Coordinates of C-alpha atoms in Angstrom, one line a residue:
M1 CA -11.5 42.3 5.0
T2 CA -9.3 45.0 3.3
D3 CA -8.2 43.9 -0.4
I4 CA -4.6 44.3 1.1
Q5 CA -3.6 43.1 4.2
M6 CA -1.6 45.7 5.7
E7 CA 0.6 43.4 8.5
C8 CA 3.7 41.4 7.1
P9 CA 4.1 38.0 8.3
V10 CA 7.1 36.4 9.1
T11 CA 8.8 35.6 5.9
R12 CA 11.0 32.0 5.6
L13 CA 12.5 33.6 2.5
T14 CA 16.2 33.7 1.6
E15 CA 14.8 37.3 0.3
S16 CA 17.6 40.6 1.3
S17 CA 16.2 43.0 3.7
S18 CA 15.8 45.7 0.4
Q19 CA 13.9 43.7 -1.2
Q20 CA 10.6 42.8 1.0
E21 CA 11.0 46.8 2.0
K22 CA 10.8 47.3 -1.6
M23 CA 7.9 44.9 -1.1
V24 CA 6.3 46.4 1.3
S25 CA 6.4 50.3 -0.4
V26 CA 4.3 48.5 -3.3
V27 CA 1.5 47.2 -0.9
K28 CA 1.6 50.4 0.7
R29 CA 0.6 52.1 -2.3
I30 CA -2.3 50.3 -3.5
K31 CA -5.4 51.7 -2.5
P32 CA -8.1 49.7 -2.7
T33 CA -10.4 51.7 -3.9
E34 CA -8.7 52.6 -7.5
E35 CA -9.9 51.4 -10.7
K36 CA -8.0 48.6 -11.4
K37 CA -5.8 48.9 -15.0
E38 CA -6.3 46.0 -17.5
V39 CA -2.9 44.6 -18.3
T40 CA -2.1 43.5 -21.9
P41 CA 0.2 40.1 -22.3
V42 CA 3.4 41.9 -24.4
H43 CA 4.2 39.1 -26.7
T44 CA 1.7 37.0 -28.9
V45 CA 1.0 33.5 -27.4
T46 CA 3.8 31.2 -28.6
W47 CA 6.1 29.0 -27.2
Q48 CA 8.8 28.9 -29.3
K49 CA 10.8 31.7 -29.4
P50 CA 12.6 31.0 -26.0
V51 CA 13.5 27.6 -27.3
Q52 CA 16.8 28.0 -27.8
N53 CA 17.7 28.6 -24.7
F54 CA 16.6 25.6 -23.3
V55 CA 18.2 23.5 -25.7
A56 CA 21.4 24.6 -24.7
N57 CA 20.8 23.8 -21.5
Q58 CA 20.7 19.9 -21.2
G59 CA 21.3 19.6 -17.9
F60 CA 18.1 18.2 -15.3
Q61 CA 18.5 20.2 -11.9
E62 CA 15.4 21.8 -10.7
P63 CA 12.8 20.0 -9.3
I64 CA 10.5 21.9 -11.7
S65 CA 12.0 23.7 -14.5
M66 CA 9.6 25.7 -16.6
P67 CA 12.1 27.1 -20.0
Y68 CA 9.1 28.1 -21.9
M69 CA 9.5 31.6 -19.6
Q70 CA 12.9 32.4 -19.7
S71 CA 14.1 36.5 -19.0
Y72 CA 11.6 38.9 -20.6
G73 CA 12.1 43.0 -20.3
S74 CA 13.6 43.4 -16.6
I75 CA 11.7 40.0 -15.2
D76 CA 14.5 38.1 -13.4
N77 CA 13.5 34.6 -14.2
S78 CA 15.7 33.1 -11.5
N79 CA 14.0 35.0 -8.8
W80 CA 10.2 33.9 -9.7
R81 CA 9.5 31.8 -7.2
S82 CA 11.1 33.8 -4.1
R83 CA 8.5 36.5 -6.0
Y84 CA 5.1 34.3 -6.0
E85 CA 6.0 32.7 -2.4
L86 CA 6.5 36.3 -0.9
I87 CA 3.1 37.8 -3.0
K88 CA 1.2 34.2 -1.7
Q89 CA 1.8 35.3 2.1
W90 CA 0.7 39.2 1.7
R91 CA -2.3 37.7 -0.3
T92 CA -3.1 34.7 1.4
I93 CA -6.8 34.5 3.3
Q94 CA -6.9 31.8 6.2
I95 CA -10.1 30.6 6.5
P96 CA -11.1 29.4 10.4
E97 CA -11.8 26.8 11.3
S98 CA -14.5 27.1 12.8
Y99 CA -16.0 27.5 9.2
E100 CA -16.5 24.0 8.3
Y101 CA -17.5 24.6 4.8
L102 CA -16.0 27.3 2.2
S103 CA -19.8 28.3 1.1
D104 CA -19.6 29.2 5.5
Y105 CA -17.2 31.9 5.1
L106 CA -17.2 32.5 1.2
S107 CA -20.7 33.8 0.9
G108 CA -20.0 37.1 1.7
E109 CA -16.9 37.3 0.1
F110 CA -17.2 36.8 -3.7
R111 CA -19.4 39.6 -4.3
R112 CA -15.9 42.3 -3.7
W113 CA -13.8 40.4 -6.3
R114 CA -13.2 42.2 -9.5
K115 CA -13.3 42.3 -13.0
G116 CA -10.3 40.8 -13.9
D117 CA -8.7 39.0 -10.3
F118 CA -7.5 35.8 -9.9
I119 CA -9.0 33.5 -7.2
F120 CA -7.5 30.7 -6.0
I121 CA -9.4 28.6 -4.0
N122 CA -7.3 25.6 -2.5
A123 CA -9.5 23.7 0.3
P124 CA -9.5 20.1 1.1
V125 CA -11.7 17.2 -0.1
G126 CA -15.2 17.3 1.3
S127 CA -14.9 21.2 2.2
G128 CA -17.8 22.4 0.2
K129 CA -16.2 23.4 -2.7
T130 CA -19.0 22.3 -5.4
T131 CA -21.6 23.9 -3.6
F132 CA -20.5 26.8 -3.1
L133 CA -19.9 27.0 -6.9
E134 CA -23.2 26.4 -7.7
H135 CA -24.4 29.5 -5.4
M136 CA -21.9 31.4 -6.8
C137 CA -23.2 31.1 -10.0
G138 CA -26.4 33.1 -9.2
F139 CA -25.1 36.1 -9.4
Y140 CA -23.2 36.1 -12.8
R141 CA -22.5 35.9 -16.5
A142 CA -20.9 32.7 -15.5
L143 CA -18.6 29.8 -17.9
V144 CA -18.0 26.7 -15.3
L145 CA -15.2 24.4 -16.7
T146 CA -14.7 20.7 -15.1
N147 CA -12.3 18.1 -16.2
R148 CA -14.4 14.9 -16.4
T149 CA -17.5 14.1 -18.6
A150 CA -18.9 12.6 -14.9
N151 CA -18.8 15.7 -13.2
W152 CA -20.4 17.6 -16.4
E153 CA -23.5 15.7 -16.2
A154 CA -24.4 15.9 -12.7
L155 CA -22.7 19.8 -11.9
S156 CA -24.8 20.8 -15.1
Q157 CA -27.6 19.1 -14.4
R158 CA -27.5 20.4 -10.8
L159 CA -27.4 24.2 -12.0
R160 CA -29.7 24.0 -15.0
E161 CA -32.4 23.0 -12.2
K162 CA -31.4 25.7 -10.0
Y163 CA -30.7 29.2 -12.5
G164 CA -32.0 27.5 -15.9
N165 CA -30.0 27.1 -19.2
N166 CA -29.2 31.1 -19.4
S167 CA -27.2 32.2 -16.9
V168 CA -24.5 29.2 -16.4
T169 CA -22.2 27.5 -18.5
V170 CA -21.3 23.9 -17.8
C171 CA -18.5 22.0 -20.3
T172 CA -15.6 20.3 -20.0
Y173 CA -12.2 21.1 -20.7
Q174 CA -11.6 18.6 -23.5
S175 CA -15.1 20.6 -25.3
L176 CA -13.0 23.7 -25.7
C177 CA -9.8 22.0 -26.8
N178 CA -11.0 22.4 -31.4
S179 CA -13.4 25.4 -30.4
G180 CA -13.1 28.3 -32.5
I181 CA -14.1 30.4 -29.2
T182 CA -11.2 33.1 -28.2
S183 CA -10.3 34.8 -24.5
E184 CA -12.5 37.8 -26.3
D185 CA -15.9 35.9 -26.8
W186 CA -16.0 35.1 -23.3
D187 CA -14.9 38.2 -22.0
N188 CA -18.0 39.2 -24.5
V189 CA -20.3 36.9 -22.8
Y190 CA -19.0 36.4 -19.3
D191 CA -18.9 37.4 -16.0
L192 CA -17.0 35.2 -13.7
V193 CA -15.1 31.7 -15.5
V194 CA -15.0 28.7 -12.7
C195 CA -12.0 25.8 -13.4
D196 CA -12.5 23.4 -11.1
E197 CA -10.5 21.4 -10.7
Y198 CA -7.8 22.5 -12.1
Q199 CA -4.8 20.5 -11.4
L200 CA -5.5 18.6 -13.9
F201 CA -4.5 21.1 -16.3
L202 CA -0.9 19.7 -15.5
S203 CA -1.8 15.9 -14.3
D204 CA -3.8 15.1 -17.6
S205 CA -1.4 17.1 -19.8
R206 CA 1.1 13.8 -20.4
F207 CA -2.2 12.1 -22.4
A208 CA -4.7 15.3 -22.4
I209 CA -2.4 17.7 -24.5
L210 CA -4.8 19.9 -26.1
N211 CA -5.6 21.5 -22.6
Q212 CA -3.1 23.4 -23.0
I213 CA -5.2 25.8 -25.5
V214 CA -7.8 26.2 -23.0
F215 CA -5.2 26.7 -20.1
T216 CA -3.7 29.8 -22.7
K217 CA -7.5 30.8 -23.4
I218 CA -8.0 31.5 -19.6
M219 CA -4.8 33.4 -19.0
N220 CA -5.2 35.5 -22.1
I221 CA -8.9 36.8 -20.9
Q222 CA -8.9 40.0 -19.4
K223 CA -12.2 41.5 -18.0
A224 CA -13.7 38.4 -16.4
I225 CA -13.4 37.4 -13.1
R226 CA -11.1 33.5 -12.7
V227 CA -11.1 31.6 -9.9
F228 CA -9.5 28.7 -9.8
V229 CA -10.8 25.8 -7.9
S230 CA -8.5 23.0 -6.2
A231 CA -7.6 20.9 -3.1
T232 CA -4.4 19.4 -4.7
G233 CA -3.3 23.2 -6.6
E234 CA -0.1 24.4 -5.4
A235 CA 1.7 23.0 -8.0
M236 CA -0.6 24.2 -11.0
N237 CA -0.7 28.0 -9.2
Q238 CA 2.7 27.7 -9.7
V239 CA 3.0 27.3 -13.1
I240 CA 0.0 30.3 -13.3
F241 CA 2.3 32.5 -11.6
H242 CA 5.4 31.8 -13.6
R243 CA 3.6 33.2 -16.7
L244 CA 2.1 36.3 -15.3
L245 CA 6.0 37.2 -13.8
C246 CA 7.6 36.0 -17.0
Y247 CA 5.4 36.5 -20.0
Y248 CA 2.7 38.9 -19.4
K249 CA 5.3 40.9 -16.8
M250 CA 3.0 42.1 -14.4
S251 CA 4.9 43.5 -11.7
D252 CA 4.3 42.8 -8.0
Q253 CA 1.7 46.0 -7.8
E254 CA -0.7 44.3 -10.1
L255 CA -0.5 41.0 -9.1
L256 CA -0.5 42.0 -5.3
Y257 CA -4.4 44.1 -6.3
R258 CA -5.5 41.4 -8.3
C259 CA -4.8 37.9 -6.6
I260 CA -6.2 37.0 -3.4
F261 CA -5.8 32.9 -1.8
Y262 CA -8.3 31.1 -0.2
V263 CA -6.9 28.4 1.8
K264 CA -8.6 26.1 4.2
R265 CA -6.1 24.1 5.9
Y266 CA -7.7 20.4 6.9
S267 CA -10.1 18.3 5.7
N268 CA -13.0 16.8 6.8
Q269 CA -12.0 13.0 6.1
R270 CA -12.1 10.6 9.0
I271 CA -9.6 7.9 8.2
R272 CA -9.3 5.4 11.4
D273 CA -5.9 4.0 10.0
V274 CA -4.1 3.7 7.6
Y275 CA -1.7 0.5 6.6
G276 CA 1.3 -0.1 4.2
F277 CA 1.2 -2.8 2.1
S278 CA 3.6 -4.7 -0.5
D279 CA 1.6 -7.4 -2.6
D280 CA -1.8 -7.5 -3.9
E281 CA -2.4 -11.1 -2.4
T282 CA -2.0 -9.4 1.5
V283 CA -4.9 -6.8 0.8
C284 CA -6.9 -9.0 -1.1
V285 CA -6.7 -11.7 2.4
Y286 CA -8.3 -8.4 4.4
I287 CA -10.9 -8.0 2.4
S288 CA -12.1 -11.3 2.1
K289 CA -11.9 -11.3 6.1
D290 CA -15.1 -9.3 5.8
K291 CA -16.8 -8.7 3.0
G292 CA -19.7 -7.0 4.3
K293 CA -17.1 -4.2 3.7
K294 CA -17.3 -1.7 0.5
T295 CA -13.9 -0.6 -0.6
F296 CA -13.0 1.3 -3.5
L297 CA -9.2 0.3 -5.1
F298 CA -7.6 2.3 -7.2
V299 CA -5.0 1.2 -9.5
D300 CA -1.9 3.0 -11.6
T301 CA -2.4 0.1 -14.2
K302 CA -5.4 -1.9 -16.3
S303 CA -2.9 -4.9 -16.5
R304 CA -3.3 -4.5 -12.2
A305 CA -6.6 -4.1 -12.2
E306 CA -7.7 -7.2 -13.7
R307 CA -5.6 -9.4 -12.0
I308 CA -6.4 -8.3 -8.8
K309 CA -9.9 -8.6 -10.3
K310 CA -9.4 -12.1 -11.1
L311 CA -8.2 -13.0 -7.6
L312 CA -11.2 -11.6 -5.7
E313 CA -13.5 -13.6 -7.5
A314 CA -11.3 -16.7 -7.0
N315 CA -12.0 -16.1 -3.5
K316 CA -15.7 -15.1 -4.5
I317 CA -15.9 -11.3 -4.1
K318 CA -17.7 -9.5 -6.5
C319 CA -16.2 -7.0 -8.5
M320 CA -16.7 -3.7 -11.1
M321 CA -14.6 -2.1 -13.1
M322 CA -14.8 2.3 -13.2
S323 CA -12.3 3.4 -16.6
T324 CA -12.4 4.6 -20.1
E325 CA -14.0 1.7 -21.5
T326 CA -16.6 1.3 -19.3
K327 CA -17.9 4.3 -19.6
G328 CA -22.1 4.7 -20.6
Q329 CA -22.5 1.9 -19.1
T330 CA -25.1 1.0 -16.8
R331 CA -23.5 0.2 -13.6
H332 CA -20.6 2.8 -14.5
D333 CA -23.8 5.4 -14.9
K334 CA -25.2 4.1 -11.3
L335 CA -22.9 4.3 -9.1
I336 CA -22.6 7.7 -11.1
R337 CA -26.2 8.8 -10.0
S338 CA -26.8 7.5 -7.0
E339 CA -22.9 7.7 -5.3
C340 CA -23.2 4.4 -3.9
I341 CA -21.3 1.2 -3.9
P342 CA -24.3 -1.2 -6.3
E343 CA -25.5 -3.6 -3.2
D344 CA -24.5 -6.9 -4.6
I345 CA -20.5 -5.1 -5.2
Q346 CA -18.4 -5.5 -3.0
V347 CA -14.3 -3.9 -4.3
V348 CA -15.0 -1.4 -7.5
L349 CA -11.6 -0.9 -9.3
A350 CA -11.1 2.3 -11.0
T351 CA -8.1 4.0 -13.1
I352 CA -7.3 7.7 -13.1
V353 CA -10.5 8.3 -14.6
C354 CA -12.4 8.4 -11.3
D355 CA -9.5 10.2 -8.9
S356 CA -11.4 13.6 -8.8
G357 CA -15.0 14.8 -8.8
V358 CA -17.2 11.6 -8.5
N359 CA -18.4 11.1 -4.6
V360 CA -19.3 7.9 -3.4
R361 CA -21.0 7.6 0.4
N362 CA -20.7 4.3 1.4
I363 CA -16.7 3.4 1.3
D364 CA -15.4 1.5 3.5
R365 CA -11.8 1.5 2.7
V366 CA -10.3 3.3 0.0
I367 CA -7.0 1.1 -1.6
I368 CA -4.7 3.0 -3.0
Y369 CA -1.7 1.9 -5.9
L370 CA -0.5 5.0 -7.5
N371 CA 2.4 7.4 -6.4
D372 CA 1.7 10.9 -6.8
P373 CA 0.5 13.3 -3.7
D374 CA -2.1 15.2 -6.0
L375 CA -3.5 12.0 -6.9
I376 CA -3.8 9.8 -3.6
I377 CA -5.4 12.7 -1.8
Q378 CA -7.8 13.0 -4.5
C379 CA -8.5 9.5 -4.6
L380 CA -9.1 9.7 -0.8
G381 CA -11.6 12.3 -1.8
R382 CA -14.0 9.9 -4.0
A383 CA -14.7 9.1 0.8
R384 CA -17.9 11.6 1.2
F385 CA -19.5 11.2 4.5
E386 CA -23.4 11.9 5.6
N387 CA -23.6 15.4 7.8
G388 CA -23.5 14.4 11.8
S389 CA -22.5 10.5 10.7
D390 CA -19.0 9.4 12.6
H391 CA -18.0 6.3 10.1
R392 CA -14.5 6.0 9.0
I393 CA -12.5 4.5 6.3
D394 CA -9.7 2.3 6.7
V395 CA -6.6 3.1 4.0
F396 CA -4.6 1.0 1.9
L397 CA -1.0 2.5 0.7
Y398 CA 1.3 0.7 -1.3
D399 CA 4.8 0.1 -0.9
D400 CA 6.5 -0.1 -4.0
D401 CA 9.4 -2.4 -4.7
K402 CA 12.4 -0.7 -4.7
D403 CA 13.1 -2.0 -8.5
K404 CA 10.1 -1.2 -10.2
L405 CA 10.5 2.3 -9.2
Q406 CA 14.2 2.1 -10.5
N407 CA 12.8 1.1 -14.2
M408 CA 10.1 3.5 -13.6
L409 CA 12.1 5.9 -12.6
S410 CA 14.7 5.0 -16.4
S411 CA 12.0 5.0 -19.1
L412 CA 11.0 8.5 -17.3
F413 CA 14.3 9.5 -18.3
M414 CA 14.6 8.3 -21.4
Q415 CA 10.6 9.9 -22.2
L416 CA 12.3 13.2 -20.9
R417 CA 14.8 12.4 -23.6
Y418 CA 12.5 12.4 -26.2
Y419 CA 10.9 15.5 -25.0
R420 CA 14.2 17.6 -25.8
E421 CA 14.5 15.8 -29.2
A422 CA 11.2 17.0 -30.1
L423 CA 12.1 20.5 -28.7
K424 CA 15.0 20.7 -31.1
E425 CA 12.9 19.2 -34.1
V426 CA 10.1 21.8 -33.8
I427 CA 12.8 24.6 -33.9
S428 CA 15.1 23.0 -36.4
K429 CA 12.4 21.5 -39.0
R430 CA 9.9 23.3 -41.5
V431 CA 7.0 22.7 -39.9
D432 CA 4.3 21.5 -42.7
A433 CA 1.9 19.5 -43.1
D434 CA 4.4 16.8 -44.2
F435 CA 6.3 16.4 -40.9
I436 CA 3.0 16.5 -39.3
N437 CA 2.6 13.5 -41.1
L438 CA 5.2 12.2 -39.9
L439 CA 4.9 12.8 -35.9
K440 CA 1.0 11.1 -36.7
D441 CA 2.7 7.7 -38.2
P442 CA 2.9 5.2 -35.9
A443 CA 5.5 3.2 -37.8
N444 CA 8.0 6.0 -37.5
E445 CA 10.7 6.1 -35.0
H446 CA 9.5 9.1 -34.1
N447 CA 5.8 7.7 -32.7
N448 CA 7.7 8.2 -28.8
W449 CA 6.8 12.0 -29.5
Q450 CA 3.2 11.4 -29.3
E451 CA 2.5 13.1 -26.0
T452 CA 5.9 15.8 -26.7
V453 CA 3.9 17.8 -29.4
Y454 CA 0.1 18.9 -30.4
Y455 CA -0.5 21.0 -33.8
I456 CA -2.9 23.4 -34.5
N457 CA -4.4 25.5 -37.0
K458 CA -3.5 29.1 -37.4
I459 CA -4.1 31.6 -39.9
N460 CA -0.8 31.1 -42.4
G461 CA -1.1 27.5 -41.7
I462 CA -0.8 24.5 -39.6
G463 CA 1.7 25.0 -36.1
L464 CA 3.4 22.7 -34.6
E465 CA 3.3 23.6 -29.9
F466 CA 5.3 22.0 -27.2
N467 CA 3.4 20.8 -25.1
W468 CA 5.3 22.3 -22.0
L469 CA 2.6 21.5 -19.7
G470 CA 3.5 17.7 -20.1
Y471 CA 7.2 18.7 -19.0
V472 CA 6.5 20.3 -16.1
Q473 CA 4.0 17.6 -15.1
L474 CA 7.0 14.7 -16.7
Q475 CA 9.5 16.4 -13.7
N476 CA 7.1 16.2 -10.8
Q477 CA 6.9 12.8 -11.9
I478 CA 10.6 12.7 -11.9
R479 CA 10.3 14.0 -8.3
N480 CA 8.1 12.3 -7.0
I481 CA 9.6 8.7 -8.1
R482 CA 13.2 9.9 -6.5
E483 CA 11.5 10.5 -3.3
L484 CA 9.8 7.3 -2.9
L485 CA 13.3 5.5 -3.8
E486 CA 15.3 7.5 -1.5
S487 CA 12.7 6.5 1.7
P488 CA 13.2 2.7 2.7
C489 CA 9.1 2.7 3.5
P490 CA 7.8 4.1 -0.3
A491 CA 4.4 3.6 1.8
F492 CA 5.4 5.5 4.8
H493 CA 6.5 8.4 3.2
K494 CA 3.5 8.6 1.1
F495 CA 1.4 8.8 4.5
K496 CA 3.7 11.7 5.5
W497 CA 2.4 12.9 1.8
L498 CA -0.8 13.1 3.4
L499 CA -0.7 14.2 7.5
P500 CA -0.8 17.8 6.3
S501 CA -4.3 17.7 5.4
L502 CA -5.5 15.7 8.5
R503 CA -6.6 17.1 11.5
Q504 CA -5.8 14.3 13.4
P505 CA -3.4 12.3 11.7
P506 CA -4.5 8.4 12.1
R507 CA -2.3 5.4 12.8
F508 CA 0.3 4.0 10.3
I509 CA 0.6 0.4 10.2
Y510 CA 2.5 -1.8 8.4
L511 CA 1.0 -5.6 6.9
N512 CA 4.5 -7.6 6.1
G513 CA 1.7 -10.8 4.8
S514 CA 0.2 -11.9 8.3
C515 CA 2.7 -9.7 10.5
K516 CA 1.3 -5.8 11.9
T517 CA 3.4 -3.4 13.0
E518 CA 2.3 -0.1 13.9
I519 CA 5.1 2.1 13.0
S520 CA 5.0 6.0 15.2
I521 CA 4.4 8.9 13.4
E522 CA 7.5 10.9 14.8
E523 CA 9.9 7.5 13.6
K524 CA 12.1 8.7 11.6
E525 CA 12.1 6.8 7.9
E526 CA 15.6 5.4 7.8
N527 CA 14.7 3.3 10.7
I528 CA 11.7 2.0 9.8
E529 CA 13.3 -1.3 7.5
D530 CA 15.1 -2.2 10.7
I531 CA 11.8 -2.3 13.3
I532 CA 9.7 -3.9 10.2
K533 CA 11.9 -6.4 9.7
K534 CA 12.5 -7.4 13.2
S535 CA 8.5 -6.7 14.2
T536 CA 8.2 -9.7 11.2
V537 CA 11.1 -12.2 12.4
A538 CA 9.8 -11.7 15.7
R539 CA 6.1 -12.9 15.2
F540 CA 7.8 -15.5 12.9
L541 CA 9.6 -16.6 15.7
E542 CA 6.6 -17.2 18.1
V543 CA 4.7 -18.6 15.2
V544 CA 7.5 -21.7 14.9
K545 CA 8.5 -21.9 18.8
P546 CA 6.5 -25.1 18.9
W547 CA 8.7 -26.7 17.0
I548 CA 12.3 -26.3 17.2
G549 CA 14.2 -28.8 19.1
I550 CA 12.1 -31.6 18.0
V551 CA 13.8 -34.2 15.9
F552 CA 12.2 -35.7 12.2
T553 CA 13.8 -38.5 11.2
D554 CA 12.7 -40.8 8.1
D555 CA 12.7 -44.2 10.8
S556 CA 8.8 -44.4 9.1
D557 CA 6.3 -42.9 6.8
E558 CA 4.7 -41.6 9.9
E559 CA 7.9 -39.7 10.8
R560 CA 8.3 -38.9 6.7
E561 CA 5.6 -37.8 6.5
K562 CA 5.6 -35.5 10.0
R563 CA 9.4 -34.5 8.4
D564 CA 7.2 -33.7 5.1
A565 CA 5.0 -31.5 7.0
I566 CA 7.6 -29.3 8.6
R567 CA 9.0 -27.9 6.2
V568 CA 6.1 -27.6 3.8
M569 CA 4.7 -25.3 7.2
V570 CA 8.1 -23.1 7.1
N571 CA 8.5 -22.8 3.9
D572 CA 4.6 -21.3 3.2
L573 CA 5.2 -19.1 7.0
L574 CA 8.3 -17.3 4.9
I575 CA 6.2 -16.7 2.0
D576 CA 3.3 -15.7 4.1
F577 CA 5.2 -12.9 6.4
F578 CA 7.9 -12.3 3.6
P579 CA 5.4 -12.0 0.6
R580 CA 7.5 -9.6 -1.4
R581 CA 11.4 -10.7 -0.5
L582 CA 10.4 -14.3 -1.9
N583 CA 10.6 -14.5 -5.4
M584 CA 7.4 -16.0 -6.9
R585 CA 9.7 -19.2 -8.1
K586 CA 10.4 -20.1 -4.8
K587 CA 6.4 -20.7 -4.1
K588 CA 7.4 -24.5 -4.5
L589 CA 8.9 -26.6 -1.5
R590 CA 12.2 -25.6 -1.3
S591 CA 14.9 -28.5 0.6
F592 CA 15.9 -27.5 4.4
Q593 CA 19.2 -27.2 2.4
S594 CA 17.5 -23.6 0.4
L595 CA 15.1 -22.8 3.9
N596 CA 18.4 -22.6 5.4
Q597 CA 19.6 -19.9 2.8
D598 CA 16.1 -18.2 3.5
F599 CA 17.3 -18.1 6.9
Q600 CA 20.5 -16.3 6.7
Q601 CA 19.1 -14.2 4.4
Y602 CA 16.0 -12.4 6.3
Q603 CA 18.6 -12.8 9.6
I604 CA 16.3 -15.5 11.2
P605 CA 17.9 -16.7 13.9
L606 CA 16.8 -20.3 13.6
F607 CA 19.0 -23.5 11.3
F608 CA 17.7 -27.1 10.2
Q609 CA 20.8 -29.0 11.4
Y610 CA 21.7 -32.4 10.1
L611 CA 22.2 -35.6 12.6
D612 CA 22.6 -39.0 12.0
G613 CA 23.9 -38.6 8.4
K614 CA 20.8 -36.6 7.1
K615 CA 18.0 -39.7 8.6
K616 CA 17.6 -37.0 11.2
V617 CA 16.6 -33.0 10.9
Q618 CA 15.7 -30.7 13.9
L619 CA 14.8 -27.1 13.7
I620 CA 17.3 -25.2 16.3
T621 CA 18.0 -21.2 17.3
V622 CA 21.5 -19.9 16.7
K623 CA 22.6 -16.5 18.7
E624 CA 22.2 -14.1 15.6
N625 CA 26.0 -13.2 15.3
A626 CA 26.3 -16.5 13.6
L627 CA 23.9 -15.1 11.5

């Protein structure tokens, strides 16, 4: 493989022909044998200088806005994204599908990397990224940074057994946040710095805000090779390139010379079917039907996990929790070490702590309540398969309630306002110890800013820094929630998030209570709601068909029991088939008149009519245009 691919691919960018010709001429001037020049950052690492430009602009327009990197010198900040896409096209190496694992291809590549290079390895879960890292680290004085304590324990143990304690150092990002180690120290000690699961710089940035310090140190490295490894790293790639283009003022020629993207398109995930569901009871029913299957369930909040656990335990299903509170407990640590769910446990309920880096080999179902595409892909990556096995898993995606999504979006915009207010305070206030203590006081009105700023010790005293990575992640979250709100079926939209990484698309089946509706991948999203509704109504009519036309009276106790029984059964069927649409308070027994209102609301062509006053009642069908 040559260092520069000389044939320009067909570009989809809206660049002028003169700009692309300029880029082509830049590439042709680069010689692979050239001595590489060290690029030193022009500015001291501080993000407070360009803040004035952002505060003046209160509009929220771009899906991802990075105001901390405004124009410096001749760099056109408005054009950074198209430059990034063009550079990526020139320097992307597509790993052929014939190579099942990364190590099969990259074992002959990594020795060609040079000091100061930026290597981006974006490959799906299950493609052997960790195995390749273990092999590569034996050839360098390597520093491996990982995201979770569980990852650090497993990876460090394997590397110690393989290479000893001197050649490779493994630590978490969090352990370096408050350390006095500088970028120069890393350059003097290590030849290779590996950032495993580097998408966590963004996804964790709103609660692990000090990771931004580690990110700055990594970006300031001059000599060591920097390798960024992830299955979902595109968003972080844009952050890194924005900083290189607009902060360090690296030229197109330098970036084309120093950056390589390795991309493996399809994952090895074996998914049988993908199900959409709208309520906790539905998914609990499916778990209860086959208690022999092992289920990994990812929740967005701890309160939801506890609620689902109560529902499952009521059906005599044994569960265990995995969260920050369970770290160190025997079951938690045993699962991580053995990579298997214990035999006596049927369901593992996990928070975001297990979204990456934890592998489990005996999973039959993965249930996901999250609404971020990268997190969903990471959650699916927890299911691993033995070589040669034809085992497949079922995936359940939560169909978020639109009202709750709207509330979530409003909350995110409120947090966006806190970020902007914090920016103003960072600029206008004198940053001293008193102001730091004011921000840390939970009783103070500024306690909503806890995730927006952090303080560090500088040579001249205490300094306050803004959480720019958290700001970018907040806007990513707003974009994702907006997409789900605009979709008639959020679960189907999440399913489409998965498709680009799957070689063979699975079926999508929507579970509306007891009703299953298979939806074609080619179906337009705007039609899905009508398809689900028609399928559910048809199935409901099929179930109640034996009762249509029968007259129920109250002439005797026996007849009154039959009359009450039909009311109970129709009431329960409505709750079963339309679990979300019927409010929880409607689970109490409803009158015939209230049931008619439900028929009309959900466009079910049925009607309870009274005969002989109200002594008799009959369930009849009505024309659809009469609803």
